[in-house]
XYZ file of C-alpha atoms in Angstrom:
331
model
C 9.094 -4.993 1.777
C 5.306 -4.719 1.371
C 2.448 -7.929 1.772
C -0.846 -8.432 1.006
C -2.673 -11.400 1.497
C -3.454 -12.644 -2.734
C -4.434 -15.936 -1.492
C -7.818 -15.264 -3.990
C -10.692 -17.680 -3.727
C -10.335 -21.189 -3.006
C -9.154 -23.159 -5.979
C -11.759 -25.630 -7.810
C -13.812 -25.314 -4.427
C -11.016 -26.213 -1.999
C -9.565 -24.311 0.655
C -6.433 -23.425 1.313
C -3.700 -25.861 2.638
C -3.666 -25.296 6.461
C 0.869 -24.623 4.759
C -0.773 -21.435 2.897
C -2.242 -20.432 6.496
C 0.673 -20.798 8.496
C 2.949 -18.510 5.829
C 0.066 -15.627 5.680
C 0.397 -15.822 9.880
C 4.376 -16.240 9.349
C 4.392 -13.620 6.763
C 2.718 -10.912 8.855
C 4.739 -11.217 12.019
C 7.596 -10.784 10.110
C 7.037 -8.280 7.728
C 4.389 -5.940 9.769
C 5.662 -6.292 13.254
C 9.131 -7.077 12.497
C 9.673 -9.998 14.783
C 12.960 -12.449 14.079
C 11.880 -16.022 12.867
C 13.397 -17.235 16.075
C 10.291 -15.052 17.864
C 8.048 -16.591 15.037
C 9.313 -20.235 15.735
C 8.647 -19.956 19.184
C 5.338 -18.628 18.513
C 4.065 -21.283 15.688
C 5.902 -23.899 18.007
C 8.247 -24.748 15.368
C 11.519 -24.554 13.928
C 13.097 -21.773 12.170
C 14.165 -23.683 8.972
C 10.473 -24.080 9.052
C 9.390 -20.488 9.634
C 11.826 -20.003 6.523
C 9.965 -22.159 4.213
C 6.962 -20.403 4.884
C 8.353 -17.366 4.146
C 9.258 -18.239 0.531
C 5.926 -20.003 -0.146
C 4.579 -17.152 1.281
C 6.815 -14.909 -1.526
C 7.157 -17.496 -4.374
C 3.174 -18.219 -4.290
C 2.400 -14.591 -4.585
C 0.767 -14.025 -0.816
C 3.164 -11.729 0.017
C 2.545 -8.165 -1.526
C 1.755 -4.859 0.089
C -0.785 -6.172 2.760
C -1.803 -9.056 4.749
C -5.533 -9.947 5.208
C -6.198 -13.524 5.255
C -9.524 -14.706 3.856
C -10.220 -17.761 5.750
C -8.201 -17.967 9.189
C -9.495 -16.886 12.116
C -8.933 -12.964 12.188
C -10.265 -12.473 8.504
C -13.080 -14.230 10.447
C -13.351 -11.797 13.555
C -13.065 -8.748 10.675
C -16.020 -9.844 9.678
C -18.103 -10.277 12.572
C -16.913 -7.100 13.613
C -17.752 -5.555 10.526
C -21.522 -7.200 11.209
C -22.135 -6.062 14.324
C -20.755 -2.753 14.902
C -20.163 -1.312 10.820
C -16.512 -0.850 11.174
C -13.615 -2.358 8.929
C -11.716 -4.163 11.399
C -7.947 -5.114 10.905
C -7.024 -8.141 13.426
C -3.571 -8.218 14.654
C -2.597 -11.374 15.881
C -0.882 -11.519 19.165
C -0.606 -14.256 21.445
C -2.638 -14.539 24.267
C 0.404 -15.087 26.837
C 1.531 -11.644 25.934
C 1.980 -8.777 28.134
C -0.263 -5.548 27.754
C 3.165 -3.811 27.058
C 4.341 -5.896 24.217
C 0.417 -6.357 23.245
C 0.435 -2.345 22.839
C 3.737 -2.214 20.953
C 3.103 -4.972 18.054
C -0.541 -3.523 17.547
C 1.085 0.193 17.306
C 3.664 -1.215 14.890
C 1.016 -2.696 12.557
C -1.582 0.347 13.043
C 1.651 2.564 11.684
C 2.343 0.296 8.335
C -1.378 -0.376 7.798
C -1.766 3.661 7.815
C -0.158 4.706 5.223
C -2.907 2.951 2.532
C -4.962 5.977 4.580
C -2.490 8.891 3.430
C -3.003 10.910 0.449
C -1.749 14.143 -0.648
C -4.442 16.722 0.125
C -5.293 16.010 3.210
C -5.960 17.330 6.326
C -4.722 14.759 9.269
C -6.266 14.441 13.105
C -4.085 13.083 15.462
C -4.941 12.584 19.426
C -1.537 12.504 21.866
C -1.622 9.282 23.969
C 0.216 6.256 24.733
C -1.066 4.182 21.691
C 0.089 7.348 19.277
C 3.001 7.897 20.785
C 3.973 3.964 20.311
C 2.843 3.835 16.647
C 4.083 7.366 15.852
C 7.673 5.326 16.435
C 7.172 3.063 13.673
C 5.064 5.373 10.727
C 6.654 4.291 7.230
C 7.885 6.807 4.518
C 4.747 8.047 2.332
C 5.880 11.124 0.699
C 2.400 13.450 0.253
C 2.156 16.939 -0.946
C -0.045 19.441 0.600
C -1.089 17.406 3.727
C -1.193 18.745 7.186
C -1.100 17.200 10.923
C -3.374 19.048 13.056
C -3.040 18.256 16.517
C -6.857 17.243 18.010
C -6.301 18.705 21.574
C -4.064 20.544 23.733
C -1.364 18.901 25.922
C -0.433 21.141 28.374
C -0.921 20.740 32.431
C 0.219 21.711 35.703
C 3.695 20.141 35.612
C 4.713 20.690 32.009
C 3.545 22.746 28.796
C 3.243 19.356 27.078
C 4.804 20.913 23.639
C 7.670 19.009 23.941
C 5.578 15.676 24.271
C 3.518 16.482 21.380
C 5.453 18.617 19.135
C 7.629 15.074 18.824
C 4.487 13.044 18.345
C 3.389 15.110 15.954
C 6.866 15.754 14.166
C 6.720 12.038 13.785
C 3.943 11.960 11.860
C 4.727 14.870 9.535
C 7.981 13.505 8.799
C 6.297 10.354 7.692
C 3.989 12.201 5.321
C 6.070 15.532 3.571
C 3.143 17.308 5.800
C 2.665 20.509 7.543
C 2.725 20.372 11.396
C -0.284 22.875 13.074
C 0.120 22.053 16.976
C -2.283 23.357 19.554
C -0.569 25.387 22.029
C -3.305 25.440 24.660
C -3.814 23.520 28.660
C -5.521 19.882 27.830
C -8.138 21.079 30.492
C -8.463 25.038 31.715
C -9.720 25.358 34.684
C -12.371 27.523 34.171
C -14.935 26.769 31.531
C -15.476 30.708 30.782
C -11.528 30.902 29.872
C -11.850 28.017 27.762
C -15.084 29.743 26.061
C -12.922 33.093 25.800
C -10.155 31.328 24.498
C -12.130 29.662 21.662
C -13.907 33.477 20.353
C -9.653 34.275 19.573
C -9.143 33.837 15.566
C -5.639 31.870 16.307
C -8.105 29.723 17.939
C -10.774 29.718 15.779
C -8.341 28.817 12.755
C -7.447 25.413 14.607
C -11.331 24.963 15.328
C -11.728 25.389 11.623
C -8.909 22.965 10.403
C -10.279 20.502 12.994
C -13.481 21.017 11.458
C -11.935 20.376 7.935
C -10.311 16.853 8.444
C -9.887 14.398 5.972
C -8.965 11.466 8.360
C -8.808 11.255 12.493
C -6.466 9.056 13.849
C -6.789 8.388 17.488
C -6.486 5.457 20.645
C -9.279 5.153 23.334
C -8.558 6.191 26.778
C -9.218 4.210 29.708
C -8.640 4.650 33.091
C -8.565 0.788 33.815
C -5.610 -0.250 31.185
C -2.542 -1.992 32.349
C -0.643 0.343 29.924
C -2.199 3.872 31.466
C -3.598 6.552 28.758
C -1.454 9.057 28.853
C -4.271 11.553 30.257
C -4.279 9.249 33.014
C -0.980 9.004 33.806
C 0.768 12.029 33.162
C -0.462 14.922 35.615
C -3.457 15.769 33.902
C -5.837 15.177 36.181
C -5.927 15.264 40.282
C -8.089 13.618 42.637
C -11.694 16.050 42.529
C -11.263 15.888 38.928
C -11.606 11.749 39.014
C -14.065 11.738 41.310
C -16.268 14.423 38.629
C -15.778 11.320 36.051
C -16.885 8.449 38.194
C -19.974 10.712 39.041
C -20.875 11.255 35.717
C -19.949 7.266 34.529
C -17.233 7.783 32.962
C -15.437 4.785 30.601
C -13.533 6.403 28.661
C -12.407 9.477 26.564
C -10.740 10.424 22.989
C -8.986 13.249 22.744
C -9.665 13.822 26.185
C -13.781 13.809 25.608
C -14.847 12.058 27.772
C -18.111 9.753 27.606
C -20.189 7.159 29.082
C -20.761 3.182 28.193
C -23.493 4.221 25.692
C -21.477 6.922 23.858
C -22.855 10.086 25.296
C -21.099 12.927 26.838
C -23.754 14.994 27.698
C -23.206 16.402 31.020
C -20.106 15.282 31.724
C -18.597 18.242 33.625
C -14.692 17.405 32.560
C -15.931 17.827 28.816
C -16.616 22.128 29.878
C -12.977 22.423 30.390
C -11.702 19.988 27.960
C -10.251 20.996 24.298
C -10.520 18.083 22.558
C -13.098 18.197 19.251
C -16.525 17.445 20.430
C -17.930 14.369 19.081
C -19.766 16.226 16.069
C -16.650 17.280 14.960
C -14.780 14.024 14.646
C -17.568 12.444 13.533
C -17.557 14.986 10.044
C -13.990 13.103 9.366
C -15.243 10.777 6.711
C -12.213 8.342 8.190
C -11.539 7.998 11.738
C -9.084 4.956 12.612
C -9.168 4.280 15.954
C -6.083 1.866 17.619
C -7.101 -0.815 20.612
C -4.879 -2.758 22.487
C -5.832 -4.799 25.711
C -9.280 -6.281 27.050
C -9.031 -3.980 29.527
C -10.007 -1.371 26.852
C -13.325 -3.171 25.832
C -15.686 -1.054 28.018
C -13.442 2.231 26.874
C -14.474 0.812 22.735
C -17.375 -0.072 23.434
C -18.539 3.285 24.417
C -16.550 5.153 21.184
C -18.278 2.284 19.231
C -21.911 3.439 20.453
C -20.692 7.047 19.812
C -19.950 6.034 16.406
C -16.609 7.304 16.577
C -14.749 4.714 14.578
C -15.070 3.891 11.153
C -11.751 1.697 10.986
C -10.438 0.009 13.712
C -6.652 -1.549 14.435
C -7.098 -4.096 17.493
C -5.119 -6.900 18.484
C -6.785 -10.600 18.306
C -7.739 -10.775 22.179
C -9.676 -7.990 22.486
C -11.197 -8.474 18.947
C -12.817 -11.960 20.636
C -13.799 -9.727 23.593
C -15.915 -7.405 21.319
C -17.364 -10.121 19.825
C -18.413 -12.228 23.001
C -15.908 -14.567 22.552
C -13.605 -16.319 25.662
């Protein structure tokens, strides 16, 4: 089933009951991250005959149709603000503040994958970054049949302990499934080790015709990377970079990378010595995508956002409600 918040403007000046807020809240932990109205219950601190009323006000008062963003509570609120500050559509997951980064990562990555598909056409050419966040969400992408789409995988996967195809062949795979699209993965290292081969490497026309579709997308979809997450990046975590190499990135102040391009708090990556070897799409590139929906989860990404937000990296942004008060100033 699809929802949308159709609450409309307030009716003869009034708002909403605080009943119509509870079922959009009630409404979109059920339908977008799937959770039982026991889970729900628990969470409203209430009682699941209760959570089932809500429901069907939700349905019999229209609220519930293909999305869910509510006007007047408090993450239609943070939307906003974010919108304000920083020029990016903002969608605000709400997640309590109690949970773990684990469960905080999975119930954003399950929203971020039904909120994507109003991003899919046919006709496109699709971005995606490997990491922790896609890897999550690439579990939950719903059906959207498109014709003549393709996934283009944004940088290379391989390292010293594995090729990495496996990893992101099934990322990917995930994602073309989901769409009808064509898969074009990016056999090379994530990081050579000599930034002549990488040069070399990127004069060879199998090369150049990734570089090109790279160059060509319609929409980017990508997490942040962060070296100080509860939930590690993936680039972080998996053998991708040894001890000289992290000691290059805290020289050159280092917060964060996307597609394993790296960059400092205020967005630049200029002289960052990593970014020589590194194949991700410089920050030129992604920034020609005219969408690029970027996926947060956890405060202890806010200095990793912050950064990709002064790069002006993002134009839409999937974050769960804690960090969205972070980014705002909020407690």
């Amino acid at each position: 089933m699809t929802v949308t918040d159709a609450a409309g403007p307030a009716i003869d000046g009034e708002l909403p009951t605080g009943k119509t807020r509870d079922a959009l809240r009630a409404a979109h932990l059920y339908y977008l991250q799937d959770l039982t109205m026991d889970a729900i219950a628990k969470e409203l601190h209430t009682s699941r005959s209760s959570v089932s009323r809500l429901l069907s006000h939700a349905r019999a008062t229209g609220l519930v149709e293909i999305s869910i963003h509510s006007p007047l509570d408090l993450p239609s609120r943070l939307e906003q603000e974010i919108l304000e500050r920083h020029e990016v559509s903002a969608h605000v997951v709400p997640v309590p503040d109690h949970a773990s980064d684990v469960d905080r990562l999975e119930r954003v990555a399950l929203s971020a994958a039904r909120i994507l598909s109003r991003f899919i056409d046919s006709n496109q050419t699709i971005g995606v970054a490997w990491g922790s966040t896609m890897s999550a969400m690439s579990r939950h992408l719903a059906p959207k049949a498109t014709h003549n789409s393709e996934v283009v995988q944004l940088n290379g996967a391989g390292n010293l302990r594995t090729t990495g195809i496996l990893y992101a062949s099934e990322l990917l795979r995930r994602f073309g499934d989901a769409f009808g699209a064509r898969v074009q993965q990016f056999p090379v290292p994530a990081f050579f080790d000599d930034p002549a081969t990488k040069q070399a490497f990127w004069r060879e026309r199998s090369t150049r015709r990734m570089l090109d579709l790279q160059a060509a997308m319609d929409v980017a979809i990508f997490g942040i990377g962060s070296p100080f997450a509860e939930v590690p990046s993936h680039v972080y975590q998996g053998g991708y970079l040894e001890r000289a190499d992290y000691q290059s990135l805290s020289r050159d102040g280092v917060v964060g990378d996307v597609a394993t391009v790296f960059y400092r708090a205020d967005g630049s990556t200029d002289g960052i010595e990593m970014n020589a070897r590194g194949t991700g799409p410089d920050f030129g590139t992604l920034r020609r995508a005219p969408r690029r929906i970027c996926v947060v989860s956890g405060r202890a990404k806010l200095p990793s956002l912050t950064g990709a937000l002064a790069a002006g990296l993002v134009t839409d942004l999937i974050i769960d409600e804690g960090t969205a008060r972070g980014l705002v100033g909020e407690a």
